[in-house]
Amino acid sequence: ANLAAMVNLGLPVPQGFTVTTEACNEYYADGKIINDEMKKQIDDCLERLEKLADKKLGGLDNPLLVSVRSGAKFSMPGMMDTILN
């Protein structure tokens, strides 16, 4: 939500999307399986990012670079992992 607030203030923030807590809970409830609807939503978001950046996730010539970050209600520096491709 903090990134969304920064966007609303007009601050420069890289394009991205959020996987909600509800989606995470659904993933765990489904036995750690990404269901078809969730996969479609993620694929649609990635496609939008690829078009905005004119890059392709996994592309060799002009790859889309991403950062996957976990979030928490309260700041916990050093407690959460960031995954880079």
mmCIF file with all atom_site columns, C-alpha atoms in Angstrom:
data_model
loop_
_atom_site.group_PDB
_atom_site.id
_atom_site.type_symbol
_atom_site.label_atom_id
_atom_site.label_alt_id
_atom_site.label_comp_id
_atom_site.label_asym_id
_atom_site.label_entity_id
_atom_site.label_seq_id
_atom_site.pdbx_PDB_ins_code
_atom_site.Cartn_x
_atom_site.Cartn_y
_atom_site.Cartn_z
_atom_site.occupancy
_atom_site.B_iso_or_equiv
_atom_site.pdbx_formal_charge
_atom_site.auth_seq_id
_atom_site.auth_comp_id
_atom_site.auth_asym_id
_atom_site.auth_atom_id
_atom_site.pdbx_PDB_model_num
ATOM 1  C CA . ALA A 1 1  ? 0.000  0.000   0.000   1.00 0.00 ? 1  ALA A CA 1
ATOM 2  C CA . ASN A 1 2  ? 2.912  2.374   0.601   1.00 0.00 ? 2  ASN A CA 1
ATOM 3  C CA . LEU A 1 3  ? 3.969  2.155   -3.057  1.00 0.00 ? 3  LEU A CA 1
ATOM 4  C CA . ALA A 1 4  ? 0.401  2.919   -4.125  1.00 0.00 ? 4  ALA A CA 1
ATOM 5  C CA . ALA A 1 5  ? 0.422  5.994   -1.887  1.00 0.00 ? 5  ALA A CA 1
ATOM 6  C CA . MET A 1 6  ? 3.684  7.123   -3.484  1.00 0.00 ? 6  MET A CA 1
ATOM 7  C CA . VAL A 1 7  ? 2.184  6.689   -6.962  1.00 0.00 ? 7  VAL A CA 1
ATOM 8  C CA . ASN A 1 8  ? -0.834 8.744   -5.912  1.00 0.00 ? 8  ASN A CA 1
ATOM 9  C CA . LEU A 1 9  ? 1.534  11.517  -4.790  1.00 0.00 ? 9  LEU A CA 1
ATOM 10 C CA . GLY A 1 10 ? 3.144  11.525  -8.234  1.00 0.00 ? 10 GLY A CA 1
ATOM 11 C CA . LEU A 1 11 ? 6.479  10.140  -7.043  1.00 0.00 ? 11 LEU A CA 1
ATOM 12 C CA . PRO A 1 12 ? 8.531  8.017   -9.457  1.00 0.00 ? 12 PRO A CA 1
ATOM 13 C CA . VAL A 1 13 ? 7.805  4.363   -8.714  1.00 0.00 ? 13 VAL A CA 1
ATOM 14 C CA . PRO A 1 14 ? 8.630  1.436   -11.028 1.00 0.00 ? 14 PRO A CA 1
ATOM 15 C CA . GLN A 1 15 ? 5.651  -0.278  -12.630 1.00 0.00 ? 15 GLN A CA 1
ATOM 16 C CA . GLY A 1 16 ? 4.440  -3.357  -10.823 1.00 0.00 ? 16 GLY A CA 1
ATOM 17 C CA . PHE A 1 17 ? 1.560  -5.243  -9.311  1.00 0.00 ? 17 PHE A CA 1
ATOM 18 C CA . THR A 1 18 ? 0.626  -6.674  -5.945  1.00 0.00 ? 18 THR A CA 1
ATOM 19 C CA . VAL A 1 19 ? -0.390 -10.199 -5.033  1.00 0.00 ? 19 VAL A CA 1
ATOM 20 C CA . THR A 1 20 ? -2.830 -9.651  -2.184  1.00 0.00 ? 20 THR A CA 1
ATOM 21 C CA . THR A 1 21 ? -2.901 -11.319 1.206   1.00 0.00 ? 21 THR A CA 1
ATOM 22 C CA . GLU A 1 22 ? -6.189 -12.911 0.154   1.00 0.00 ? 22 GLU A CA 1
ATOM 23 C CA . ALA A 1 23 ? -4.502 -14.466 -2.895  1.00 0.00 ? 23 ALA A CA 1
ATOM 24 C CA . CYS A 1 24 ? -1.675 -15.746 -0.705  1.00 0.00 ? 24 CYS A CA 1
ATOM 25 C CA . ASN A 1 25 ? -4.163 -17.273 1.740   1.00 0.00 ? 25 ASN A CA 1
ATOM 26 C CA . GLU A 1 26 ? -6.000 -18.911 -1.167  1.00 0.00 ? 26 GLU A CA 1
ATOM 27 C CA . TYR A 1 27 ? -2.693 -20.318 -2.461  1.00 0.00 ? 27 TYR A CA 1
ATOM 28 C CA . TYR A 1 28 ? -1.970 -21.935 0.912   1.00 0.00 ? 28 TYR A CA 1
ATOM 29 C CA . ALA A 1 29 ? -5.567 -23.161 1.284   1.00 0.00 ? 29 ALA A CA 1
ATOM 30 C CA . ASP A 1 30 ? -5.258 -24.816 -2.151  1.00 0.00 ? 30 ASP A CA 1
ATOM 31 C CA . GLY A 1 31 ? -2.203 -26.793 -1.023  1.00 0.00 ? 31 GLY A CA 1
ATOM 32 C CA . LYS A 1 32 ? 0.370  -24.340 -2.441  1.00 0.00 ? 32 LYS A CA 1
ATOM 33 C CA . ILE A 1 33 ? -1.099 -24.613 -5.934  1.00 0.00 ? 33 ILE A CA 1
ATOM 34 C CA . ILE A 1 34 ? -1.639 -21.543 -8.101  1.00 0.00 ? 34 ILE A CA 1
ATOM 35 C CA . ASN A 1 35 ? -5.151 -22.016 -9.445  1.00 0.00 ? 35 ASN A CA 1
ATOM 36 C CA . ASP A 1 36 ? -6.099 -21.161 -13.039 1.00 0.00 ? 36 ASP A CA 1
ATOM 37 C CA . GLU A 1 37 ? -7.744 -17.816 -12.193 1.00 0.00 ? 37 GLU A CA 1
ATOM 38 C CA . MET A 1 38 ? -4.759 -16.651 -10.160 1.00 0.00 ? 38 MET A CA 1
ATOM 39 C CA . LYS A 1 39 ? -2.349 -17.764 -12.908 1.00 0.00 ? 39 LYS A CA 1
ATOM 40 C CA . LYS A 1 40 ? -4.363 -15.835 -15.498 1.00 0.00 ? 40 LYS A CA 1
ATOM 41 C CA . GLN A 1 41 ? -4.303 -12.684 -13.364 1.00 0.00 ? 41 GLN A CA 1
ATOM 42 C CA . ILE A 1 42 ? -0.540 -12.942 -12.838 1.00 0.00 ? 42 ILE A CA 1
ATOM 43 C CA . ASP A 1 43 ? 0.053  -13.620 -16.546 1.00 0.00 ? 43 ASP A CA 1
ATOM 44 C CA . ASP A 1 44 ? -2.120 -10.618 -17.485 1.00 0.00 ? 44 ASP A CA 1
ATOM 45 C CA . CYS A 1 45 ? -0.170 -8.370  -15.108 1.00 0.00 ? 45 CYS A CA 1
ATOM 46 C CA . LEU A 1 46 ? 3.176  -9.601  -16.442 1.00 0.00 ? 46 LEU A CA 1
ATOM 47 C CA . GLU A 1 47 ? 2.000  -9.044  -20.018 1.00 0.00 ? 47 GLU A CA 1
ATOM 48 C CA . ARG A 1 48 ? 1.038  -5.464  -19.116 1.00 0.00 ? 48 ARG A CA 1
ATOM 49 C CA . LEU A 1 49 ? 4.476  -4.865  -17.564 1.00 0.00 ? 49 LEU A CA 1
ATOM 50 C CA . GLU A 1 50 ? 6.183  -6.305  -20.644 1.00 0.00 ? 50 GLU A CA 1
ATOM 51 C CA . LYS A 1 51 ? 4.235  -3.958  -22.917 1.00 0.00 ? 51 LYS A CA 1
ATOM 52 C CA . LEU A 1 52 ? 4.916  -0.905  -20.726 1.00 0.00 ? 52 LEU A CA 1
ATOM 53 C CA . ALA A 1 53 ? 8.650  -1.648  -20.563 1.00 0.00 ? 53 ALA A CA 1
ATOM 54 C CA . ASP A 1 54 ? 8.945  -2.975  -24.133 1.00 0.00 ? 54 ASP A CA 1
ATOM 55 C CA . LYS A 1 55 ? 10.829 -5.931  -22.639 1.00 0.00 ? 55 LYS A CA 1
ATOM 56 C CA . LYS A 1 56 ? 10.131 -9.654  -22.250 1.00 0.00 ? 56 LYS A CA 1
ATOM 57 C CA . LEU A 1 57 ? 10.403 -11.673 -19.032 1.00 0.00 ? 57 LEU A CA 1
ATOM 58 C CA . GLY A 1 58 ? 13.048 -14.318 -19.772 1.00 0.00 ? 58 GLY A CA 1
ATOM 59 C CA . GLY A 1 59 ? 14.043 -12.572 -23.004 1.00 0.00 ? 59 GLY A CA 1
ATOM 60 C CA . LEU A 1 60 ? 17.687 -12.884 -24.039 1.00 0.00 ? 60 LEU A CA 1
ATOM 61 C CA . ASP A 1 61 ? 18.110 -9.601  -25.932 1.00 0.00 ? 61 ASP A CA 1
ATOM 62 C CA . ASN A 1 62 ? 16.001 -7.192  -23.889 1.00 0.00 ? 62 ASN A CA 1
ATOM 63 C CA . PRO A 1 63 ? 14.924 -8.930  -20.663 1.00 0.00 ? 63 PRO A CA 1
ATOM 64 C CA . LEU A 1 64 ? 12.345 -7.561  -18.267 1.00 0.00 ? 64 LEU A CA 1
ATOM 65 C CA . LEU A 1 65 ? 14.064 -7.341  -14.883 1.00 0.00 ? 65 LEU A CA 1
ATOM 66 C CA . VAL A 1 66 ? 11.802 -7.867  -11.895 1.00 0.00 ? 66 VAL A CA 1
ATOM 67 C CA . SER A 1 67 ? 12.008 -7.824  -8.130  1.00 0.00 ? 67 SER A CA 1
ATOM 68 C CA . VAL A 1 68 ? 9.676  -9.989  -6.054  1.00 0.00 ? 68 VAL A CA 1
ATOM 69 C CA . ARG A 1 69 ? 9.273  -8.684  -2.535  1.00 0.00 ? 69 ARG A CA 1
ATOM 70 C CA . SER A 1 70 ? 7.255  -9.826  0.394   1.00 0.00 ? 70 SER A CA 1
ATOM 71 C CA . GLY A 1 71 ? 5.420  -7.285  2.459   1.00 0.00 ? 71 GLY A CA 1
ATOM 72 C CA . ALA A 1 72 ? 4.169  -6.946  5.972   1.00 0.00 ? 72 ALA A CA 1
ATOM 73 C CA . LYS A 1 73 ? 1.860  -4.613  7.819   1.00 0.00 ? 73 LYS A CA 1
ATOM 74 C CA . PHE A 1 74 ? 4.795  -3.366  9.872   1.00 0.00 ? 74 PHE A CA 1
ATOM 75 C CA . SER A 1 75 ? 8.334  -2.587  8.697   1.00 0.00 ? 75 SER A CA 1
ATOM 76 C CA . MET A 1 76 ? 10.808 -5.383  9.459   1.00 0.00 ? 76 MET A CA 1
ATOM 77 C CA . PRO A 1 77 ? 14.114 -4.492  7.754   1.00 0.00 ? 77 PRO A CA 1
ATOM 78 C CA . GLY A 1 78 ? 16.185 -7.564  6.959   1.00 0.00 ? 78 GLY A CA 1
ATOM 79 C CA . MET A 1 79 ? 13.415 -10.015 7.858   1.00 0.00 ? 79 MET A CA 1
ATOM 80 C CA . MET A 1 80 ? 11.896 -10.461 4.376   1.00 0.00 ? 80 MET A CA 1
ATOM 81 C CA . ASP A 1 81 ? 13.589 -11.744 1.220   1.00 0.00 ? 81 ASP A CA 1
ATOM 82 C CA . THR A 1 82 ? 13.778 -9.972  -2.125  1.00 0.00 ? 82 THR A CA 1
ATOM 83 C CA . ILE A 1 83 ? 14.057 -12.198 -5.203  1.00 0.00 ? 83 ILE A CA 1
ATOM 84 C CA . LEU A 1 84 ? 15.635 -10.787 -8.373  1.00 0.00 ? 84 LEU A CA 1
ATOM 85 C CA . ASN A 1 85 ? 15.639 -12.443 -11.794 1.00 0.00 ? 85 ASN A CA 1
#
